[in-house]
Amino acid sequence: MTPQNRRKSSASGPQGTTPIQIHRALKGDASSIADLVVRTKRLNNEFDPLFAVVEDAKSRAEKYIVSTIGSPDKLLLVAADGSKIVGVLRAEMRERIFYDPHVEGLVTDFYILPEYRRKALGNQMIKQASAKLKEMGAQIIVADVPSQNEIATRFYVKRGFRSLNQFFGKSP
Amino acid sequence: MANLRKPKPAEDSSKKALVYSKFYAGKVEVAPKVPVRSLDDFAIWYTPGVAAVSKAIEADPDLSFDYTGRWNTVAVVTDGSRVLGLGKIGPEGALPVMEGKALIYNYLGGVNAIPLPVRVGSEEELISFVKALEPSLGGVNLEDIESPKCFEVLDRLRAEMKIPVWHDDQQGTAGVTLAALYNALEVTGRKLKGSRIVLFGAGSANIATERLLVEAGVDSRDIVVLDTKGILYPEREDVDKLMLKNKWKYEIAIHTNGDRITGGLEEALEGADVLVAAAGQGPDAITRDQVSRMNKRAITFFLANPVPEMLPGAAHKAGAEVVATGRSDYPNQVNNSLLFPAIFRGALDVRARTITDQMVIDAAKELAAFAKERGLSKNYIIPTMVQWEVYPRVAAAVSQAAVREGQARRRLSRKESFRMAMEMIEHSRKVMSSLRRSGIIRDPPE
C-alpha cells in the first residue's frame, strides 16, 4: 500500500545524489553529533520515566562526545550526507572480568535521523563498527538499549544478536 | 467529519431525533425478500431444503455470495471510541449513529447494512471480532474509531480479510475531498501535480487524504501537514516519539514538506495553493490573515462539522476563490455520503475482495466528472446529495476499477455494473416509497 510517489532510495540521502559516507567523527562534528545523542536520550524517555532527560543534556552531550573523539578505547562513527551528520554510533571497549570472551565492544549510543532510516544505513554502521571494534580487540559486540525499545531489539535480533543481560531499575 | 449527521438547525433536529427515535424504535430492520406463500415454503427456505444449499456452499464457500444475501451485506462496526464529536461514548451510545449510517447505505446505495457497535477490551479484540464476521458479510464499514487505533485496525483488516473493509472517516473523507479538489483545481486553472497543498489537522481524515493525494499523483514533497504542534518535518523534536506512537503520522513527517518549512499555519500557507482543514475548533481556527498568505485564486476546504474551521464568507474576503465545507447550507458540501454508498454498491456488485486506493481515486474522478458535466463554478465543484443519479455512476466506476485491479470475484462490464447499481438503488427507493404508501412505515408524530 506504500504510495509510489514517496521517495525511496538506498544509495543516497535526501540532500543529493552522493552516497552517504560513514567515517570516524572529527572534532568539528561534536555539536551536531551531540544533537543526535540528545535525540536518542529523549527517545529513551518514551520508554521509561527513569530516562527523563536533564535540562543541560546538550552541553553534557558535547563534553561526552569531545571526550570520546580521540580516545584510544572508544569509537565514534558518523554517517554524513554531504556536510550534514545524519547518524552516529558510539562504542567503547570494556573488560569482562569474569567471563570469556573477556573483551567486549559496547555500543552505547546509536541514532539515525528518521528520513535516513530504512536505507540499510544502520546495517552498514553496525557492520563497520563491529569490524573496527574487532580491530581494537573486541571479542564480542554488545549494545545497550532500553528493554522497552522494541525497534532496537528487532534491529539487533535480526542481525544475530541475542539478549544477554537484563538491567532492572526502580526508585528506592 | 463531513457527513450527513449535521443537524440543521441543530436544536430542531435534536428534538425531533429524540421524539422520532422513540416513536420508531429503530431505523432499520431485517425484512424478508422471499415469498412465504404458505408454511410449506419453510421446507425450502429452511430445513430440510436448505441443507442442499448448505452442502453446495460447503463444497465451494464462494457460492455463499450467490446463494445467500452475503454479497449485499455490510456490517457497520464501531467500538464507540470516537463517536461524532462526542468522543468515547461507548457502543450503546454509538448505536443510533450506526443505525443512521445503515439507513443511508440502504437508501442511497441499496446496501443491506447492519449496525453493529461492539464492546471490546482491546484493538486486537476488535480486529479478531471483525475477522470472525467475514463469512456472513460482503464488506465491513468501520466507523467512529479513535485515531491512531483506526489506522492499525484498518490496515490489518484490509490485509487479513478477503472482503472490502472501509473506514469512512479515513477513506470516505479522503475520497470525497479528492473529488472536490479535482474540480476546484479545474475551476482555478491548476493541476494536481505541482500544486502546493497544506493539510491542517493530522487525524484520520487528513492522514488518509495525504496518502490518497500521493496515490493520485501528488509529489509528497509538495504537501505540508500540520498537527496540533505545528508543521510536520523530518527533524521535528517529537518525530521519534511519533515513530513509536503513530507510525502513520511519522511517515508523513518524513516524506512530506520537501522545502522543510517549519512553524505554524502562517508559514505553511505562504505561497500555498490548497488548504484542507480537518482540525475542528471553528469558526476561528484559521484567520483571514493566514488565508491571505496563500497564492491567488486559493482553494480552501474547511471540513469540520458542525462548525467549519473558518466560515466561507471570511475565507472569500481573505482571497480564497473556492471554499468548501462539510455543511449543506453553504455551497460545495464535501460530504462522505456522496461516496460511501456508491463505493460499496460498486464493490459489492462485483464481489470485490478489497477496496484499493485506485478504486477510491476512480470514484472521486467519476464524482468530479458528474459535477463537471453539469457546469463547474466556484460554487459548484461537487454534486449534491439530491443528484442521486450520481450514485450508480460512481458505483460503476468502482466496479470497473475492481475488475481492472483484479479484485473482482465477478467480472461485469461498465454497462452491466451501471445497470445493476441502478436497479439496486432504485429498488431501495421503491421499497421505501411503497412501505410509506402502504402505511407500514408511518409518518412521524407531530
Short mmCIF file of N, CA and C in Angstrom, two decimals, chain A:
data_model
loop_
_atom_site.label_atom_id
_atom_site.label_comp_id
_atom_site.label_asym_id
_atom_site.label_seq_id
_atom_site.Cartn_x
_atom_site.Cartn_y
_atom_site.Cartn_z
N MET A 1 0.81 -1.20 0.00
CA MET A 1 0.00 0.00 0.00
C MET A 1 0.86 1.27 0.00
N THR A 2 2.20 1.10 -0.01
CA THR A 2 3.02 2.31 0.04
C THR A 2 2.86 3.11 -1.24
N PRO A 3 2.45 4.37 -1.12
CA PRO A 3 2.29 5.18 -2.31
C PRO A 3 3.57 5.24 -3.14
N GLN A 4 3.38 5.24 -4.46
CA GLN A 4 4.55 5.18 -5.33
C GLN A 4 5.33 6.49 -5.37
N ASN A 5 4.66 7.57 -5.03
CA ASN A 5 5.35 8.85 -5.14
C ASN A 5 6.16 9.21 -3.91
N ARG A 6 6.18 8.31 -2.95
CA ARG A 6 7.10 8.50 -1.83
C ARG A 6 8.51 8.28 -2.37
N ARG A 7 9.40 9.12 -1.90
CA ARG A 7 10.77 8.95 -2.37
C ARG A 7 11.40 7.77 -1.68
N LYS A 8 12.03 6.94 -2.46
CA LYS A 8 12.73 5.80 -1.89
C LYS A 8 14.13 5.81 -2.45
N SER A 9 15.13 5.58 -1.63
CA SER A 9 16.47 5.44 -2.15
C SER A 9 17.27 4.64 -1.17
N SER A 10 18.28 3.97 -1.67
CA SER A 10 19.13 3.24 -0.74
C SER A 10 20.54 3.79 -0.82
N ALA A 11 20.90 4.29 -1.98
CA ALA A 11 22.29 4.69 -2.18
C ALA A 11 22.56 6.10 -1.69
N SER A 12 21.55 6.94 -1.71
CA SER A 12 21.83 8.33 -1.40
C SER A 12 20.78 8.90 -0.47
N GLY A 13 21.10 10.02 0.10
CA GLY A 13 20.19 10.66 1.04
C GLY A 13 19.36 11.72 0.37
N PRO A 14 18.42 12.27 1.10
CA PRO A 14 17.51 13.28 0.56
C PRO A 14 18.22 14.54 0.07
N GLN A 15 19.41 14.82 0.59
CA GLN A 15 20.06 16.07 0.22
C GLN A 15 20.62 16.06 -1.20
N GLY A 16 20.95 14.91 -1.68
CA GLY A 16 21.54 14.90 -3.01
C GLY A 16 21.75 13.51 -3.51
N THR A 17 22.61 13.36 -4.47
CA THR A 17 22.79 12.05 -5.08
C THR A 17 24.07 11.37 -4.61
N THR A 18 24.89 12.10 -3.84
CA THR A 18 26.13 11.45 -3.38
C THR A 18 25.80 10.45 -2.28
N PRO A 19 26.50 9.32 -2.29
CA PRO A 19 26.23 8.33 -1.25
C PRO A 19 26.57 8.88 0.13
N ILE A 20 25.92 8.30 1.12
CA ILE A 20 26.20 8.72 2.49
C ILE A 20 27.52 8.09 2.93
N GLN A 21 28.37 8.92 3.51
CA GLN A 21 29.70 8.46 3.92
C GLN A 21 29.67 8.11 5.41
N ILE A 22 30.28 6.97 5.72
CA ILE A 22 30.44 6.61 7.13
C ILE A 22 31.92 6.74 7.48
N HIS A 23 32.22 7.54 8.48
CA HIS A 23 33.64 7.69 8.87
C HIS A 23 33.74 8.02 10.35
N ARG A 24 34.96 8.00 10.86
CA ARG A 24 35.16 8.37 12.26
C ARG A 24 34.86 9.85 12.43
N ALA A 25 34.32 10.21 13.56
CA ALA A 25 33.93 11.60 13.81
C ALA A 25 35.16 12.51 13.93
N LEU A 26 34.96 13.76 13.51
CA LEU A 26 36.01 14.76 13.65
C LEU A 26 35.60 15.73 14.76
N LYS A 27 36.59 16.42 15.31
CA LYS A 27 36.30 17.36 16.42
C LYS A 27 35.19 18.34 16.05
N GLY A 28 35.23 18.82 14.78
CA GLY A 28 34.27 19.83 14.35
C GLY A 28 32.83 19.31 14.30
N ASP A 29 32.68 17.98 14.34
CA ASP A 29 31.34 17.39 14.25
C ASP A 29 30.64 17.36 15.62
N ALA A 30 31.39 17.69 16.67
CA ALA A 30 30.89 17.42 18.03
C ALA A 30 29.50 17.98 18.29
N SER A 31 29.25 19.21 17.85
CA SER A 31 27.96 19.82 18.16
C SER A 31 26.80 19.08 17.48
N SER A 32 26.96 18.77 16.18
CA SER A 32 25.85 18.07 15.50
C SER A 32 25.70 16.66 16.05
N ILE A 33 26.81 16.03 16.40
CA ILE A 33 26.69 14.68 16.98
C ILE A 33 25.94 14.75 18.30
N ALA A 34 26.27 15.79 19.08
CA ALA A 34 25.62 15.94 20.39
C ALA A 34 24.10 16.06 20.22
N ASP A 35 23.66 16.78 19.18
CA ASP A 35 22.21 16.89 18.91
C ASP A 35 21.59 15.50 18.74
N LEU A 36 22.27 14.66 17.98
CA LEU A 36 21.72 13.34 17.72
C LEU A 36 21.73 12.49 18.99
N VAL A 37 22.79 12.64 19.78
CA VAL A 37 22.87 11.88 21.03
C VAL A 37 21.71 12.27 21.95
N VAL A 38 21.44 13.58 22.02
CA VAL A 38 20.32 14.03 22.86
C VAL A 38 19.00 13.45 22.34
N ARG A 39 18.87 13.35 21.04
CA ARG A 39 17.66 12.73 20.48
C ARG A 39 17.51 11.28 20.95
N THR A 40 18.61 10.55 20.99
CA THR A 40 18.49 9.15 21.45
C THR A 40 18.02 9.12 22.89
N LYS A 41 18.54 10.07 23.70
CA LYS A 41 18.15 10.06 25.11
C LYS A 41 16.67 10.44 25.26
N ARG A 42 16.25 11.41 24.47
CA ARG A 42 14.83 11.80 24.51
C ARG A 42 13.94 10.63 24.08
N LEU A 43 14.41 9.90 23.08
CA LEU A 43 13.65 8.73 22.63
C LEU A 43 13.54 7.71 23.78
N ASN A 44 14.64 7.52 24.49
CA ASN A 44 14.62 6.58 25.61
C ASN A 44 13.58 6.96 26.65
N ASN A 45 13.41 8.27 26.81
CA ASN A 45 12.43 8.74 27.80
C ASN A 45 11.00 8.30 27.44
N GLU A 46 10.78 8.00 26.16
CA GLU A 46 9.46 7.50 25.76
C GLU A 46 9.20 6.10 26.34
N PHE A 47 10.29 5.41 26.68
CA PHE A 47 10.12 4.04 27.16
C PHE A 47 9.98 3.96 28.67
N ASP A 48 10.59 4.90 29.37
CA ASP A 48 10.54 4.83 30.83
C ASP A 48 10.82 6.20 31.45
N PRO A 49 10.03 6.58 32.47
CA PRO A 49 10.24 7.88 33.11
C PRO A 49 11.60 7.97 33.81
N LEU A 50 12.22 6.83 34.11
CA LEU A 50 13.55 6.88 34.72
C LEU A 50 14.62 7.31 33.71
N PHE A 51 14.21 7.49 32.46
CA PHE A 51 15.09 8.05 31.45
C PHE A 51 14.76 9.52 31.17
N ALA A 52 14.20 10.21 32.16
CA ALA A 52 13.92 11.64 31.96
C ALA A 52 15.23 12.36 31.66
N VAL A 53 15.20 13.22 30.65
CA VAL A 53 16.44 13.83 30.17
C VAL A 53 16.70 15.15 30.90
N VAL A 54 17.93 15.35 31.37
CA VAL A 54 18.27 16.56 32.11
C VAL A 54 18.23 17.78 31.18
N GLU A 55 18.07 18.93 31.80
CA GLU A 55 17.89 20.15 31.02
C GLU A 55 19.12 20.51 30.17
N ASP A 56 20.30 20.36 30.77
CA ASP A 56 21.51 20.75 30.03
C ASP A 56 22.10 19.56 29.26
N ALA A 57 21.21 18.70 28.79
CA ALA A 57 21.68 17.49 28.09
C ALA A 57 22.60 17.83 26.92
N LYS A 58 22.27 18.91 26.22
CA LYS A 58 23.07 19.23 25.02
C LYS A 58 24.53 19.51 25.37
N SER A 59 24.77 20.34 26.39
CA SER A 59 26.16 20.67 26.70
C SER A 59 26.87 19.46 27.30
N ARG A 60 26.13 18.66 28.06
CA ARG A 60 26.74 17.42 28.57
C ARG A 60 27.10 16.49 27.42
N ALA A 61 26.18 16.42 26.45
CA ALA A 61 26.43 15.54 25.30
C ALA A 61 27.68 15.99 24.54
N GLU A 62 27.85 17.29 24.43
CA GLU A 62 29.03 17.79 23.71
C GLU A 62 30.32 17.38 24.41
N LYS A 63 30.33 17.53 25.74
CA LYS A 63 31.53 17.12 26.50
C LYS A 63 31.78 15.62 26.32
N TYR A 64 30.69 14.88 26.41
CA TYR A 64 30.73 13.42 26.27
C TYR A 64 31.33 13.04 24.91
N ILE A 65 30.91 13.75 23.89
CA ILE A 65 31.39 13.46 22.54
C ILE A 65 32.86 13.89 22.38
N VAL A 66 33.18 15.08 22.86
CA VAL A 66 34.55 15.57 22.74
C VAL A 66 35.51 14.61 23.44
N SER A 67 35.10 14.10 24.61
CA SER A 67 35.99 13.19 25.33
C SER A 67 36.09 11.83 24.64
N THR A 68 35.10 11.53 23.81
CA THR A 68 35.14 10.26 23.08
C THR A 68 36.09 10.33 21.89
N ILE A 69 36.02 11.51 21.19
CA ILE A 69 36.84 11.67 19.99
C ILE A 69 38.31 11.65 20.41
N GLY A 70 39.06 10.80 19.81
CA GLY A 70 40.49 10.74 20.10
C GLY A 70 40.84 9.80 21.24
N SER A 71 39.85 9.28 21.94
CA SER A 71 40.16 8.32 23.00
C SER A 71 40.47 6.95 22.35
N PRO A 72 41.58 6.34 22.74
CA PRO A 72 42.01 5.12 22.03
C PRO A 72 41.08 3.92 22.28
N ASP A 73 40.35 3.92 23.39
CA ASP A 73 39.49 2.75 23.64
C ASP A 73 38.01 3.05 23.36
N LYS A 74 37.79 4.13 22.61
CA LYS A 74 36.40 4.44 22.24
C LYS A 74 36.29 4.64 20.73
N LEU A 75 35.07 4.41 20.24
CA LEU A 75 34.84 4.53 18.79
C LEU A 75 33.66 5.47 18.56
N LEU A 76 33.85 6.39 17.63
CA LEU A 76 32.74 7.28 17.30
C LEU A 76 32.63 7.35 15.78
N LEU A 77 31.58 6.72 15.25
CA LEU A 77 31.36 6.72 13.80
C LEU A 77 30.20 7.66 13.48
N VAL A 78 30.34 8.39 12.38
CA VAL A 78 29.21 9.19 11.94
C VAL A 78 28.85 8.81 10.50
N ALA A 79 27.58 9.03 10.16
CA ALA A 79 27.13 8.93 8.77
C ALA A 79 26.87 10.35 8.32
N ALA A 80 27.45 10.72 7.18
CA ALA A 80 27.32 12.10 6.73
C ALA A 80 26.73 12.14 5.33
N ASP A 81 25.72 13.01 5.17
CA ASP A 81 25.15 13.27 3.85
C ASP A 81 25.71 14.63 3.45
N GLY A 82 26.77 14.63 2.66
CA GLY A 82 27.48 15.88 2.42
C GLY A 82 28.06 16.37 3.73
N SER A 83 27.69 17.59 4.11
CA SER A 83 28.25 18.12 5.35
C SER A 83 27.33 17.86 6.53
N LYS A 84 26.19 17.23 6.26
CA LYS A 84 25.21 17.03 7.33
C LYS A 84 25.41 15.68 8.02
N ILE A 85 25.54 15.73 9.35
CA ILE A 85 25.65 14.48 10.11
C ILE A 85 24.25 13.90 10.28
N VAL A 86 24.05 12.70 9.77
CA VAL A 86 22.70 12.12 9.79
C VAL A 86 22.61 10.88 10.67
N GLY A 87 23.77 10.40 11.14
CA GLY A 87 23.74 9.22 12.00
C GLY A 87 24.98 9.18 12.87
N VAL A 88 24.86 8.55 14.03
CA VAL A 88 26.02 8.45 14.91
C VAL A 88 26.00 7.09 15.62
N LEU A 89 27.19 6.53 15.80
CA LEU A 89 27.32 5.31 16.59
C LEU A 89 28.54 5.48 17.50
N ARG A 90 28.30 5.39 18.80
CA ARG A 90 29.40 5.50 19.77
C ARG A 90 29.55 4.15 20.47
N ALA A 91 30.81 3.73 20.65
CA ALA A 91 31.06 2.47 21.35
C ALA A 91 32.32 2.58 22.19
N GLU A 92 32.42 1.71 23.18
CA GLU A 92 33.65 1.71 23.99
C GLU A 92 34.05 0.29 24.32
N MET A 93 35.36 0.12 24.54
CA MET A 93 35.88 -1.20 24.88
C MET A 93 35.71 -1.40 26.39
N ARG A 94 35.31 -2.62 26.75
CA ARG A 94 35.18 -2.91 28.17
C ARG A 94 35.72 -4.30 28.49
N GLU A 95 36.28 -4.43 29.66
CA GLU A 95 36.79 -5.72 30.08
C GLU A 95 35.67 -6.50 30.76
N ARG A 96 35.59 -7.77 30.48
CA ARG A 96 34.64 -8.63 31.18
C ARG A 96 35.48 -9.46 32.15
N ILE A 97 35.48 -9.06 33.40
CA ILE A 97 36.44 -9.61 34.36
C ILE A 97 36.26 -11.12 34.56
N PHE A 98 35.01 -11.55 34.63
CA PHE A 98 34.77 -12.95 35.00
C PHE A 98 34.47 -13.86 33.82
N TYR A 99 34.31 -13.27 32.65
CA TYR A 99 33.81 -14.10 31.56
C TYR A 99 34.80 -14.21 30.42
N ASP A 100 34.59 -15.24 29.70
CA ASP A 100 35.30 -15.45 28.46
C ASP A 100 34.25 -15.48 27.37
N PRO A 101 34.38 -14.83 26.27
CA PRO A 101 35.45 -13.87 25.93
C PRO A 101 35.49 -12.68 26.90
N HIS A 102 36.68 -12.14 27.09
CA HIS A 102 36.82 -11.16 28.16
C HIS A 102 36.94 -9.70 27.70
N VAL A 103 36.88 -9.45 26.39
CA VAL A 103 36.86 -8.05 25.94
C VAL A 103 35.62 -7.81 25.07
N GLU A 104 34.84 -6.83 25.46
CA GLU A 104 33.64 -6.53 24.66
C GLU A 104 33.72 -5.12 24.10
N GLY A 105 33.13 -4.95 22.91
CA GLY A 105 32.93 -3.62 22.36
C GLY A 105 31.46 -3.28 22.60
N LEU A 106 31.23 -2.28 23.44
CA LEU A 106 29.85 -1.96 23.84
C LEU A 106 29.34 -0.74 23.06
N VAL A 107 28.27 -0.93 22.31
CA VAL A 107 27.62 0.20 21.61
C VAL A 107 26.75 0.93 22.62
N THR A 108 27.13 2.17 22.93
CA THR A 108 26.41 2.93 23.96
C THR A 108 25.35 3.86 23.36
N ASP A 109 25.61 4.35 22.15
CA ASP A 109 24.69 5.29 21.52
C ASP A 109 24.64 4.99 20.03
N PHE A 110 23.42 4.99 19.51
CA PHE A 110 23.28 4.68 18.07
C PHE A 110 21.99 5.37 17.60
N TYR A 111 22.13 6.29 16.67
CA TYR A 111 20.96 7.05 16.22
C TYR A 111 21.11 7.43 14.76
N ILE A 112 20.00 7.30 14.04
CA ILE A 112 19.96 7.75 12.64
C ILE A 112 18.74 8.64 12.47
N LEU A 113 18.91 9.77 11.82
CA LEU A 113 17.78 10.68 11.59
C LEU A 113 16.66 9.95 10.84
N PRO A 114 15.40 10.25 11.21
CA PRO A 114 14.27 9.49 10.67
C PRO A 114 14.29 9.30 9.15
N GLU A 115 14.54 10.37 8.40
CA GLU A 115 14.39 10.19 6.95
C GLU A 115 15.54 9.40 6.33
N TYR A 116 16.56 9.08 7.12
CA TYR A 116 17.68 8.28 6.60
C TYR A 116 17.55 6.82 7.03
N ARG A 117 16.43 6.52 7.72
CA ARG A 117 16.23 5.14 8.15
C ARG A 117 15.70 4.28 7.01
N ARG A 118 15.75 3.02 7.21
CA ARG A 118 15.26 2.04 6.23
C ARG A 118 15.96 2.16 4.88
N LYS A 119 17.22 2.54 4.93
CA LYS A 119 18.03 2.58 3.72
C LYS A 119 19.29 1.74 3.93
N ALA A 120 19.23 0.83 4.88
CA ALA A 120 20.35 -0.07 5.20
C ALA A 120 21.54 0.67 5.80
N LEU A 121 21.33 1.93 6.18
CA LEU A 121 22.43 2.71 6.75
C LEU A 121 22.81 2.17 8.13
N GLY A 122 21.82 1.81 8.93
CA GLY A 122 22.07 1.26 10.26
C GLY A 122 22.89 -0.02 10.16
N ASN A 123 22.52 -0.83 9.18
CA ASN A 123 23.24 -2.08 8.96
C ASN A 123 24.72 -1.82 8.63
N GLN A 124 24.94 -0.85 7.72
CA GLN A 124 26.32 -0.52 7.36
C GLN A 124 27.10 -0.01 8.56
N MET A 125 26.43 0.81 9.36
CA MET A 125 27.14 1.39 10.51
C MET A 125 27.51 0.33 11.54
N ILE A 126 26.57 -0.58 11.83
CA ILE A 126 26.87 -1.58 12.86
C ILE A 126 27.94 -2.54 12.35
N LYS A 127 27.92 -2.82 11.03
CA LYS A 127 28.94 -3.69 10.44
C LYS A 127 30.33 -3.06 10.55
N GLN A 128 30.39 -1.78 10.14
CA GLN A 128 31.69 -1.10 10.19
C GLN A 128 32.17 -0.97 11.63
N ALA A 129 31.23 -0.67 12.53
CA ALA A 129 31.61 -0.52 13.92
C ALA A 129 32.14 -1.85 14.47
N SER A 130 31.45 -2.94 14.12
CA SER A 130 31.89 -4.25 14.59
C SER A 130 33.31 -4.55 14.11
N ALA A 131 33.55 -4.25 12.84
CA ALA A 131 34.89 -4.52 12.28
C ALA A 131 35.94 -3.69 13.01
N LYS A 132 35.63 -2.41 13.24
CA LYS A 132 36.62 -1.54 13.89
C LYS A 132 36.83 -1.96 15.35
N LEU A 133 35.74 -2.34 16.03
CA LEU A 133 35.87 -2.77 17.42
C LEU A 133 36.69 -4.06 17.51
N LYS A 134 36.52 -4.91 16.51
CA LYS A 134 37.30 -6.16 16.46
C LYS A 134 38.79 -5.83 16.33
N GLU A 135 39.08 -4.88 15.43
CA GLU A 135 40.47 -4.43 15.27
C GLU A 135 41.02 -3.89 16.60
N MET A 136 40.14 -3.24 17.35
CA MET A 136 40.58 -2.65 18.62
C MET A 136 40.71 -3.71 19.72
N GLY A 137 40.30 -4.96 19.41
CA GLY A 137 40.49 -6.04 20.38
C GLY A 137 39.21 -6.65 20.92
N ALA A 138 38.06 -6.17 20.45
CA ALA A 138 36.80 -6.70 20.99
C ALA A 138 36.58 -8.13 20.51
N GLN A 139 36.18 -8.98 21.46
CA GLN A 139 35.89 -10.37 21.10
C GLN A 139 34.39 -10.60 20.95
N ILE A 140 33.62 -9.76 21.60
CA ILE A 140 32.17 -9.76 21.33
C ILE A 140 31.70 -8.31 21.22
N ILE A 141 30.58 -8.15 20.50
CA ILE A 141 29.96 -6.83 20.36
C ILE A 141 28.66 -6.86 21.16
N VAL A 142 28.49 -5.88 22.03
CA VAL A 142 27.24 -5.79 22.78
C VAL A 142 26.65 -4.39 22.61
N ALA A 143 25.35 -4.29 22.87
CA ALA A 143 24.70 -2.98 22.69
C ALA A 143 23.76 -2.76 23.88
N ASP A 144 23.70 -1.52 24.32
CA ASP A 144 22.89 -1.14 25.48
C ASP A 144 21.66 -0.38 24.99
N VAL A 145 20.47 -0.98 25.13
CA VAL A 145 19.23 -0.30 24.72
C VAL A 145 18.16 -0.51 25.79
N PRO A 146 17.22 0.42 25.90
CA PRO A 146 16.12 0.23 26.86
C PRO A 146 15.34 -1.04 26.54
N SER A 147 14.97 -1.78 27.59
CA SER A 147 14.26 -3.05 27.35
C SER A 147 13.00 -2.85 26.53
N GLN A 148 12.36 -1.69 26.72
CA GLN A 148 11.08 -1.47 26.03
C GLN A 148 11.25 -1.05 24.56
N ASN A 149 12.48 -0.78 24.14
CA ASN A 149 12.68 -0.32 22.77
C ASN A 149 12.65 -1.50 21.80
N GLU A 150 11.45 -1.81 21.34
CA GLU A 150 11.28 -3.00 20.50
C GLU A 150 11.91 -2.83 19.14
N ILE A 151 11.98 -1.58 18.69
CA ILE A 151 12.57 -1.33 17.36
C ILE A 151 14.06 -1.68 17.41
N ALA A 152 14.74 -1.21 18.48
CA ALA A 152 16.17 -1.53 18.63
C ALA A 152 16.34 -3.04 18.82
N THR A 153 15.45 -3.62 19.63
CA THR A 153 15.54 -5.06 19.86
C THR A 153 15.46 -5.83 18.54
N ARG A 154 14.45 -5.45 17.72
CA ARG A 154 14.30 -6.12 16.43
C ARG A 154 15.55 -5.95 15.56
N PHE A 155 16.11 -4.72 15.60
CA PHE A 155 17.30 -4.42 14.80
C PHE A 155 18.43 -5.39 15.14
N TYR A 156 18.69 -5.56 16.43
CA TYR A 156 19.83 -6.40 16.83
C TYR A 156 19.54 -7.88 16.64
N VAL A 157 18.31 -8.29 17.00
CA VAL A 157 17.98 -9.72 16.87
C VAL A 157 18.09 -10.16 15.41
N LYS A 158 17.62 -9.27 14.51
CA LYS A 158 17.67 -9.57 13.09
C LYS A 158 19.12 -9.78 12.62
N ARG A 159 20.06 -9.17 13.34
CA ARG A 159 21.46 -9.27 12.94
C ARG A 159 22.23 -10.28 13.78
N GLY A 160 21.49 -11.19 14.41
CA GLY A 160 22.15 -12.30 15.10
C GLY A 160 22.52 -12.04 16.55
N PHE A 161 22.20 -10.86 17.07
CA PHE A 161 22.46 -10.60 18.49
C PHE A 161 21.39 -11.32 19.31
N ARG A 162 21.73 -11.66 20.56
CA ARG A 162 20.70 -12.15 21.47
C ARG A 162 20.80 -11.40 22.79
N SER A 163 19.69 -11.39 23.52
CA SER A 163 19.67 -10.63 24.77
C SER A 163 20.54 -11.35 25.79
N LEU A 164 21.51 -10.64 26.36
CA LEU A 164 22.44 -11.26 27.31
C LEU A 164 22.10 -10.90 28.75
N ASN A 165 21.74 -9.65 28.96
CA ASN A 165 21.54 -9.14 30.30
C ASN A 165 20.18 -8.51 30.42
N GLN A 166 19.64 -8.47 31.59
CA GLN A 166 18.52 -7.56 31.82
C GLN A 166 18.95 -6.61 32.92
N PHE A 167 18.56 -5.37 32.78
CA PHE A 167 19.04 -4.32 33.65
C PHE A 167 17.82 -3.74 34.34
N PHE A 168 17.61 -4.09 35.63
CA PHE A 168 16.39 -3.67 36.32
C PHE A 168 16.58 -2.34 37.03
N GLY A 169 15.51 -1.60 37.18
CA GLY A 169 15.63 -0.33 37.87
C GLY A 169 14.35 0.03 38.61
N LYS A 170 14.47 0.73 39.72
CA LYS A 170 13.31 1.33 40.39
C LYS A 170 13.79 2.46 41.29
N SER A 171 12.86 3.34 41.63
CA SER A 171 13.22 4.39 42.58
C SER A 171 13.31 3.77 43.97
N PRO A 172 14.31 4.15 44.74
CA PRO A 172 14.49 3.49 46.05
C PRO A 172 13.35 3.81 47.02
#
